[in-house]
Amino acid sequence: MMHIAAVKSLLSALCQLSYQCMSTATVSGSFGPGISQKIGTISFAVERMLSIVSNNVHRVGPLWGQIAGHFLELADTPNQHLRAMALDALDRSMTAILGSESFHDYVSSRSNGPPDMTSNTELKTLECSIISPIRVLYFSSQSVDVRTGSLKILLNVLERHGEKLYYSWPDILELLRRIADSPEKDLISLGFKSLRVIMNDAITSIPVECLNVCIDVSGAYSGQKTALNISLTAVGLLWTTADFIAKAVPNRPPQDKQTSTLGMHSDQNPIKGKSKEEETPPSPNSFTDEPPSEHVMDCDQLLFSVFSLLQRLGADERPEVRNAAVRTLFQTLGSHGQKLSRRMWEDCLWNYIFPALDRASHMVATSSKDEWQGKELGTRGGKAVHMLIHHSRNTAQKQWDETLVLVLGGIARLLRSFFPFLSGLKNFWAGWESLILFVKNSTLSSSKEVAIAAINCLQTTVISHAHKGNLPMSYLVSILEVYEYVMQRPLSYGGNATSKVKQEIIHGLGELYVQAHKMFDDHMFSQVLDIIKLAVKQALMTNENFEAEFGHIPPVMRTVLEVLPLLRPSEQISGMWLILLREIFKYLPKSDLLHDEDEVAKQASLGENTADNLMKRKNETPSGASSGLSKQVESPPQSSGPAAAVISNYSFAEKLVPVLVELLLQAPTVEKYIIFPEIIQSLGRCMTTRRDNPDGSLWRAAVEGFNRILIDDVCKDGEPDSEVSRPARLRVWKEVADVYEIFLLGYCGRAIPTTSVSPIALEADEALEMAFLKVLGDKILKLQTDAPVDILQRLVSTMDGCASRTCSLPVETVELMPPHCSRFSMHCLQKVFALSSCDNEMTSWNSTRSEVSKIAITLLLSRCHYIFNRFLVDEKHLGDRPLPRTRLEEIKYVLQELACLEIHPETATVLPLHPYLRDGLADKEEQKRRPHLLVLFPSLCELIMTREAKVRDCVQVLLRLVSKELGLEKEDQRSTHI
């Protein structure tokens, strides 16, 4: 191996040779005669120098200055070939030194902690001397090519050996910081590539004292205006830096018992709740691969540096950059918040979070509303063609709106994750009040997007913590006050935007109540109902009535329908069931004369109904009279235009009926029976809308709801609930009788005009009528109930009245009756027969059934007498002309049913029979007999003279049954079955 002096002499000779060739270069950068030979000579000298470097990497220190100096001089020549040669040689020599085993041994000599600066002076000098040519080359040359080459060398060094560097980082970072201010986009791009390598791969080898410089350099690239994509990527590097720093922060010890723990996921550690002066040093075994505890405070300061940079970038004039900075700031806080101390959180709140909100809000208020034109793309027809900008981003104010939405979303995420801890910080309530004030103002005067984001910011906090018991009552009350405040005042934006904001508020109320229902008292629940009432009232008063005219429900009212089922009062506020149900059914039709506009206007002036007025009207209603449907009651405030359109189409009411029924069935017994009669009244009024709107769904929904509440509640088997008083039950039965009386007699089986021509729709309506009739005939009048006798009398009489429609019509018009009307009348007559009979019911016979059968047999016999007499009169009136088919079918049906009818002995006691006949029948052993035929015997005798053969045959059968009932039949005579 050559002595170091000999190596130096050889280097000097090579440099001298290279200089001699370089001196013949022209000013223009070209060579004279023998150019190829001279370039070859320089190339030979450079290669020899590289060979010397490769063979002497273990003692390159004394040689490097001479070698690097020559390469720098060579790179400063005007000849492009020589500059490229010099840059390549410099790259290869630096890579060879840094990649050598000798340099690796130097690096390995550094212990786990930072190296001793005094004992490693040689290593420091060597490393800095190796890297310094890059810096010298960049700052000394004015050539863009040379600068670009120097940055490529730096990038190559960092990619291959960046983790081996330690002492040269200040120089490297300073160079990269200066490059960020360059006007050359290519230089900035190369410099940023080097920074990405550092932040992603080599950050672990950077001394702690240089991390703050790394943050500053990343901020410089984020703020440069030359390349937008570089700015956005640099913001991401700040997030990477924060993640690296946060890993070095020890996990904070648990808080005191007086301070709530964080609402974090199970895999996250609780946040520290003490001030820095009170911090307990972490146990050595509490974490691994962490720096010594004396570096923890540096990490806190470094995090603050990152937060400060992100806050400043959040005010950048470029919306993409500031939005990225805002996202990164809140994502960083959300990801590592559990490692921040109480004091750090207080600094973050008052120095970064709330100021970011204030700044964004201020910029929204002061930014221009002038629309922007996109970049000019060219011309067409002599006119400039501009790039289109979406309407949501075509002004400065709209783009700041977007930033403000991101800030609100970030605050919402932080409150969702850390609210229990943050609420215990000093002056946090003052910050909450400022947030509340901002939400109020922004909801009223900002854009729709900002308003919804502001509402969600509060809503997310409450929903996330109310069900966990981490939410103080004052916060819940403040949110309700915000919602009420906003709903009471006009919003600055109109149309769809207003609707969206109100929908968000109503949705929020529903979710809020579901999660925090245990915290609600009567006042707060009433506040929720008031807010919903305001929303519905404003929806009815809107000037945009297009949807209402076509039977569609406005979006706000659709949202109300979704939320109402969620508002079931809890046990501690069970008294609010009455308020809730009354608030709902007041939106149902309040009168069966709603089509009378003068009457509606008159009733609307009376104001809203009160519970006292309702009770007073009920007490003044005579027993057995129609108390709810035949008189006028107050109608809710209505206005012309859209309100009238909504009410006339019943769109909202038809969706509200199932909600009302469902809530009623879930209500406690006492509250249910207080409100039960009023709801039955409301459902009855909804049924009567069939006359004005036969094709609508309101009357159908009301019928189905009415059937359901009777089946599920009124007609339950067993004794009535002991909590319900007898007067309350009587009031319910009176209202039930009113509904059946008016709807069956006035609206079922009638020829109501309709625009529907669909057979399926007509069949569905007829099936609904039959279901309504079946509940009455098979449930109410057959099961054991506490209905009084006068109510049973009204119900059976109602059914008999429906059965009389066919026989009561003149013979000239009976054929004009629509088929479904005659079918309904026949079904009602069939129900009266069934109520009079006791077939297969001996074991289930009860007191209600007995009373109903007595009433039914009396009405049935009267109806049969009338049908027989009317048949004979019509036959005589028509003479030789045939009787209508409807009349014949009716009398034949009655005669056949009489032959099959068998009544209970208790039922027979009300028959108007002579005493000796009654006594004779009582001696019979049979439990079921036909004594009713004895009552009809005179009419049957007259009917035997009819000219209709089939009718005579049926009468003959009945007369034989009469003889059997009297014991006068022949011994060999057998019963005849029809």
Short mmCIF file of C-alpha atoms in Angstrom, two decimals, residues 328-653:
data_model
loop_
_atom_site.label_atom_id
_atom_site.label_comp_id
_atom_site.label_asym_id
_atom_site.label_seq_id
_atom_site.Cartn_x
_atom_site.Cartn_y
_atom_site.Cartn_z
CA THR A 328 -54.00 17.12 9.01
CA LEU A 329 -54.18 19.26 12.14
CA PHE A 330 -57.33 17.61 13.44
CA GLN A 331 -56.35 14.12 12.34
CA THR A 332 -53.05 14.47 14.17
CA LEU A 333 -54.77 15.68 17.33
CA GLY A 334 -57.33 12.91 17.06
CA SER A 335 -54.73 10.20 16.51
CA HIS A 336 -52.34 11.23 19.29
CA GLY A 337 -54.59 13.14 21.67
CA GLN A 338 -54.28 10.40 24.29
CA LYS A 339 -50.59 11.28 24.62
CA LEU A 340 -51.11 15.00 25.18
CA SER A 341 -51.03 16.37 28.70
CA ARG A 342 -53.68 18.60 30.20
CA ARG A 343 -51.55 21.67 29.67
CA MET A 344 -50.89 20.76 26.03
CA TRP A 345 -54.59 20.29 25.39
CA GLU A 346 -55.35 23.69 26.89
CA ASP A 347 -52.74 25.24 24.59
CA CYS A 348 -54.19 23.40 21.61
CA LEU A 349 -57.72 24.55 22.36
CA TRP A 350 -56.94 28.23 22.81
CA ASN A 351 -53.99 28.58 20.41
CA TYR A 352 -54.93 26.32 17.52
CA ILE A 353 -58.47 24.91 17.54
CA PHE A 354 -60.69 27.84 18.44
CA PRO A 355 -58.48 30.35 16.58
CA ALA A 356 -58.78 28.17 13.47
CA LEU A 357 -62.56 28.37 13.80
CA ASP A 358 -62.49 32.14 14.32
CA ARG A 359 -60.19 32.73 11.36
CA ALA A 360 -62.20 30.58 8.98
CA SER A 361 -65.42 32.23 10.11
CA HIS A 362 -63.92 35.68 9.62
CA MET A 363 -62.71 34.81 6.14
CA VAL A 364 -66.15 33.51 5.19
CA ALA A 365 -67.67 36.79 6.29
CA THR A 366 -65.13 39.00 4.51
CA SER A 367 -64.30 37.05 1.34
CA SER A 368 -65.59 38.09 -2.04
CA LYS A 369 -68.85 36.73 -3.41
CA ASP A 370 -67.92 37.55 -7.00
CA GLU A 371 -67.97 34.55 -9.28
CA TRP A 372 -64.69 33.43 -10.76
CA GLN A 373 -63.95 32.58 -14.36
CA GLY A 374 -61.98 29.43 -15.00
CA LYS A 375 -58.68 29.30 -16.81
CA GLU A 376 -58.90 30.41 -20.43
CA LEU A 377 -58.64 27.35 -22.65
CA GLY A 378 -58.78 29.05 -26.03
CA THR A 379 -61.18 30.89 -28.29
CA ARG A 380 -64.22 29.93 -30.30
CA GLY A 381 -65.92 32.27 -32.72
CA GLY A 382 -63.72 35.08 -31.51
CA LYS A 383 -64.76 34.59 -27.90
CA ALA A 384 -62.64 33.23 -25.07
CA VAL A 385 -63.52 29.75 -23.76
CA HIS A 386 -62.98 29.28 -20.04
CA MET A 387 -62.76 26.14 -17.92
CA LEU A 388 -65.98 25.52 -16.03
CA ILE A 389 -65.91 25.85 -12.24
CA HIS A 390 -68.52 24.05 -10.19
CA HIS A 391 -71.11 26.38 -8.73
CA SER A 392 -70.24 25.28 -5.20
CA ARG A 393 -66.66 26.55 -5.57
CA ASN A 394 -66.89 29.50 -7.95
CA THR A 395 -66.39 32.24 -5.35
CA ALA A 396 -63.81 32.88 -2.67
CA GLN A 397 -66.51 32.80 -0.02
CA LYS A 398 -67.75 29.37 -1.09
CA GLN A 399 -64.24 27.97 -0.92
CA TRP A 400 -63.77 29.37 2.57
CA ASP A 401 -67.12 27.79 3.42
CA GLU A 402 -65.55 24.47 2.53
CA THR A 403 -62.62 25.16 4.85
CA LEU A 404 -64.97 26.15 7.65
CA VAL A 405 -66.90 22.91 7.21
CA LEU A 406 -63.63 20.99 7.60
CA VAL A 407 -62.79 22.90 10.78
CA LEU A 408 -66.20 22.10 12.24
CA GLY A 409 -65.84 18.47 11.27
CA GLY A 410 -62.44 18.33 12.97
CA ILE A 411 -63.80 19.87 16.15
CA ALA A 412 -66.64 17.37 16.09
CA ARG A 413 -64.19 14.45 15.88
CA LEU A 414 -62.13 15.78 18.76
CA LEU A 415 -65.19 16.31 20.95
CA ARG A 416 -66.49 12.86 20.08
CA SER A 417 -63.22 11.26 21.17
CA PHE A 418 -62.07 13.46 24.05
CA PHE A 419 -65.12 15.31 25.37
CA PRO A 420 -65.14 13.78 28.90
CA PHE A 421 -61.55 14.90 29.39
CA LEU A 422 -61.82 18.22 27.59
CA SER A 423 -64.90 19.25 29.56
CA GLY A 424 -62.74 19.15 32.71
CA LEU A 425 -60.15 21.58 31.36
CA LYS A 426 -59.89 25.11 32.62
CA ASN A 427 -62.31 27.52 30.90
CA PHE A 428 -63.64 24.81 28.60
CA TRP A 429 -67.21 25.97 29.25
CA ALA A 430 -66.25 29.39 27.88
CA GLY A 431 -65.01 27.71 24.72
CA TRP A 432 -68.22 25.70 24.51
CA GLU A 433 -70.29 28.87 24.81
CA SER A 434 -68.29 30.46 22.00
CA LEU A 435 -68.96 27.36 19.91
CA ILE A 436 -72.66 27.57 20.72
CA LEU A 437 -72.72 31.23 19.68
CA PHE A 438 -70.94 30.41 16.45
CA VAL A 439 -73.44 27.63 15.65
CA LYS A 440 -76.34 30.02 16.20
CA ASN A 441 -74.89 32.69 13.95
CA SER A 442 -73.67 30.36 11.23
CA THR A 443 -76.96 28.46 11.06
CA LEU A 444 -78.87 31.68 10.52
CA SER A 445 -76.55 33.50 8.15
CA SER A 446 -74.03 31.10 6.60
CA SER A 447 -74.38 28.64 3.78
CA LYS A 448 -76.34 25.41 4.00
CA GLU A 449 -73.15 23.32 4.21
CA VAL A 450 -71.74 25.38 7.07
CA ALA A 451 -75.05 25.31 8.93
CA ILE A 452 -75.33 21.53 8.69
CA ALA A 453 -71.70 21.07 9.73
CA ALA A 454 -72.25 23.36 12.74
CA ILE A 455 -75.31 21.40 13.80
CA ASN A 456 -73.49 18.09 13.41
CA CYS A 457 -70.59 19.43 15.47
CA LEU A 458 -72.88 19.75 18.49
CA GLN A 459 -74.99 16.74 17.64
CA THR A 460 -72.06 14.35 17.35
CA THR A 461 -70.76 15.34 20.77
CA VAL A 462 -74.03 14.73 22.55
CA ILE A 463 -74.93 11.51 20.77
CA SER A 464 -71.48 10.04 21.42
CA HIS A 465 -71.50 10.64 25.17
CA ALA A 466 -75.07 11.01 26.40
CA HIS A 467 -75.75 7.26 26.59
CA LYS A 468 -72.42 6.73 28.41
CA GLY A 469 -73.34 9.15 31.18
CA ASN A 470 -70.42 11.43 30.32
CA LEU A 471 -72.52 14.44 29.32
CA PRO A 472 -73.36 17.10 31.92
CA MET A 473 -76.93 18.37 31.78
CA SER A 474 -75.86 21.94 30.98
CA TYR A 475 -74.44 20.85 27.61
CA LEU A 476 -77.63 19.06 26.63
CA VAL A 477 -79.74 22.08 27.60
CA SER A 478 -77.51 24.41 25.59
CA ILE A 479 -77.95 22.31 22.44
CA LEU A 480 -81.74 22.28 22.79
CA GLU A 481 -81.69 26.04 23.17
CA VAL A 482 -79.65 26.36 19.97
CA TYR A 483 -82.15 24.27 18.02
CA GLU A 484 -85.08 26.23 19.34
CA TYR A 485 -83.34 29.53 18.63
CA VAL A 486 -82.62 28.56 15.04
CA MET A 487 -86.14 27.28 14.35
CA GLN A 488 -87.70 30.48 15.67
CA ARG A 489 -85.81 32.75 13.30
CA PRO A 490 -85.79 33.08 9.52
CA LEU A 491 -82.75 31.71 7.75
CA SER A 492 -80.80 33.80 5.26
CA TYR A 493 -80.95 31.11 2.58
CA GLY A 494 -84.16 29.80 1.11
CA GLY A 495 -85.71 26.91 -0.76
CA ASN A 496 -83.99 23.57 -0.53
CA ALA A 497 -81.19 24.81 1.70
CA THR A 498 -83.58 25.89 4.45
CA SER A 499 -85.34 22.55 4.25
CA LYS A 500 -82.05 20.65 4.53
CA VAL A 501 -80.98 22.56 7.63
CA LYS A 502 -84.32 22.05 9.34
CA GLN A 503 -84.27 18.37 8.44
CA GLU A 504 -80.85 18.10 10.03
CA ILE A 505 -82.10 19.73 13.22
CA ILE A 506 -85.14 17.46 13.45
CA HIS A 507 -83.07 14.36 12.75
CA GLY A 508 -80.68 15.53 15.41
CA LEU A 509 -83.49 15.91 17.92
CA GLY A 510 -84.61 12.34 17.31
CA GLU A 511 -81.11 10.92 17.73
CA LEU A 512 -80.52 13.16 20.71
CA TYR A 513 -83.60 11.90 22.50
CA VAL A 514 -82.86 8.25 21.72
CA GLN A 515 -79.38 8.51 23.22
CA ALA A 516 -80.13 10.85 26.13
CA HIS A 517 -83.78 10.07 26.97
CA LYS A 518 -82.90 9.33 30.60
CA MET A 519 -81.69 12.92 31.01
CA PHE A 520 -84.89 14.54 29.74
CA ASP A 521 -87.41 16.12 32.08
CA ASP A 522 -90.87 17.47 31.27
CA HIS A 523 -89.58 20.90 30.28
CA MET A 524 -86.92 19.54 27.93
CA PHE A 525 -89.36 17.11 26.31
CA SER A 526 -91.84 19.94 25.79
CA GLN A 527 -89.02 21.94 24.23
CA VAL A 528 -88.44 19.15 21.71
CA LEU A 529 -92.14 19.07 20.82
CA ASP A 530 -92.17 22.84 20.43
CA ILE A 531 -89.28 22.66 17.98
CA ILE A 532 -91.05 20.02 15.92
CA LYS A 533 -94.26 22.05 16.03
CA LEU A 534 -92.39 25.08 14.69
CA ALA A 535 -90.94 22.98 11.88
CA VAL A 536 -94.34 21.68 10.82
CA LYS A 537 -95.93 25.11 11.04
CA GLN A 538 -93.21 26.64 8.88
CA ALA A 539 -93.50 23.80 6.38
CA LEU A 540 -97.23 24.49 6.06
CA MET A 541 -96.62 28.20 5.56
CA THR A 542 -94.01 27.84 2.84
CA ASN A 543 -94.76 29.50 -0.47
CA GLU A 544 -93.55 26.53 -2.48
CA ASN A 545 -96.71 24.45 -2.73
CA PHE A 546 -95.92 22.42 -5.84
CA GLU A 547 -95.39 19.21 -3.90
CA ALA A 548 -98.43 19.80 -1.72
CA GLU A 549 -100.68 20.30 -4.74
CA PHE A 550 -99.67 16.91 -6.07
CA GLY A 551 -100.06 15.10 -2.77
CA HIS A 552 -96.38 14.91 -1.84
CA ILE A 553 -95.16 15.59 1.67
CA PRO A 554 -92.54 18.34 2.08
CA PRO A 555 -89.11 17.00 3.14
CA VAL A 556 -89.28 18.61 6.59
CA MET A 557 -92.58 16.91 7.33
CA ARG A 558 -91.22 13.58 6.10
CA THR A 559 -88.42 13.98 8.59
CA VAL A 560 -90.93 14.75 11.32
CA LEU A 561 -92.71 11.48 10.51
CA GLU A 562 -89.43 9.62 10.92
CA VAL A 563 -88.64 11.25 14.26
CA LEU A 564 -92.01 11.14 16.02
CA PRO A 565 -91.93 7.35 16.67
CA LEU A 566 -88.62 7.85 18.48
CA LEU A 567 -90.06 10.29 21.00
CA ARG A 568 -91.55 7.77 23.41
CA PRO A 569 -91.51 9.40 26.87
CA SER A 570 -89.50 7.49 29.43
CA GLU A 571 -90.91 6.31 32.75
CA GLN A 572 -89.82 9.42 34.65
CA ILE A 573 -91.79 11.65 32.27
CA SER A 574 -94.73 9.34 31.57
CA GLY A 575 -97.10 12.28 31.93
CA MET A 576 -95.75 13.64 28.66
CA TRP A 577 -97.49 10.88 26.73
CA LEU A 578 -100.65 13.00 26.72
CA ILE A 579 -98.80 16.04 25.41
CA LEU A 580 -97.08 14.00 22.71
CA LEU A 581 -100.21 12.27 21.46
CA ARG A 582 -102.26 15.48 21.48
CA GLU A 583 -99.50 17.23 19.60
CA ILE A 584 -99.66 14.53 16.93
CA PHE A 585 -103.39 14.15 16.41
CA LYS A 586 -103.97 17.87 16.20
CA TYR A 587 -102.49 17.64 12.69
CA LEU A 588 -105.26 15.26 11.70
CA PRO A 589 -108.50 16.66 10.24
CA LYS A 590 -110.40 18.46 12.97
CA SER A 591 -113.81 18.53 11.37
CA ASP A 592 -115.90 16.54 8.94
CA LEU A 593 -116.67 19.83 7.18
CA LEU A 594 -113.14 20.80 6.22
CA HIS A 595 -114.31 21.44 2.68
CA ASP A 596 -116.29 24.40 3.97
CA GLU A 597 -113.64 27.12 3.77
CA ASP A 598 -115.66 29.70 5.69
CA GLU A 599 -116.12 27.28 8.54
CA VAL A 600 -112.43 26.37 8.51
CA ALA A 601 -111.43 30.02 8.69
CA LYS A 602 -113.87 30.61 11.53
CA GLN A 603 -112.64 27.63 13.52
CA ALA A 604 -108.99 28.48 12.85
CA SER A 605 -109.47 31.82 14.59
CA LEU A 606 -110.35 30.05 17.80
CA GLY A 607 -106.77 28.82 18.26
CA GLU A 608 -105.52 25.49 19.44
CA ASN A 609 -107.47 23.02 21.47
CA THR A 610 -106.74 22.60 25.15
CA ALA A 611 -107.23 19.60 27.37
CA ASP A 612 -109.74 21.49 29.55
CA ASN A 613 -111.94 22.33 26.57
CA LEU A 614 -111.84 18.74 25.42
CA MET A 615 -112.91 17.47 28.81
CA LYS A 616 -115.64 20.08 29.05
CA ARG A 617 -117.13 19.09 25.69
CA LYS A 618 -117.01 15.45 26.65
CA ASN A 619 -118.85 16.06 29.89
CA GLU A 620 -121.54 18.03 28.07
CA THR A 621 -122.16 15.24 25.54
CA PRO A 622 -125.48 13.42 26.20
CA SER A 623 -125.30 9.71 26.81
CA GLY A 624 -125.61 7.74 23.62
CA ALA A 625 -125.28 10.81 21.40
CA SER A 626 -122.66 11.29 18.77
CA SER A 627 -120.01 13.15 20.71
CA GLY A 628 -117.15 13.49 18.28
CA LEU A 629 -118.13 13.32 14.64
CA SER A 630 -121.43 15.12 14.35
CA LYS A 631 -120.28 18.41 15.84
CA GLN A 632 -117.61 20.97 15.05
CA VAL A 633 -114.44 21.21 17.07
CA GLU A 634 -111.57 23.63 16.82
CA SER A 635 -109.28 23.23 13.89
CA PRO A 636 -105.55 23.93 14.15
CA PRO A 637 -104.33 27.22 12.76
CA GLN A 638 -104.46 27.05 8.99
CA SER A 639 -103.57 29.43 6.25
CA SER A 640 -104.43 29.68 2.62
CA GLY A 641 -102.19 28.43 -0.12
CA PRO A 642 -99.84 25.55 0.72
CA ALA A 643 -101.32 24.83 4.14
CA ALA A 644 -104.73 24.34 2.65
CA ALA A 645 -103.21 22.24 -0.10
CA VAL A 646 -101.52 19.95 2.38
CA ILE A 647 -104.66 19.56 4.46
CA SER A 648 -106.90 19.06 1.43
CA ASN A 649 -104.70 16.29 0.12
CA TYR A 650 -104.29 14.74 3.57
CA SER A 651 -100.76 13.69 2.57
CA PHE A 652 -99.25 14.37 5.96
CA ALA A 653 -102.20 13.05 7.94
#
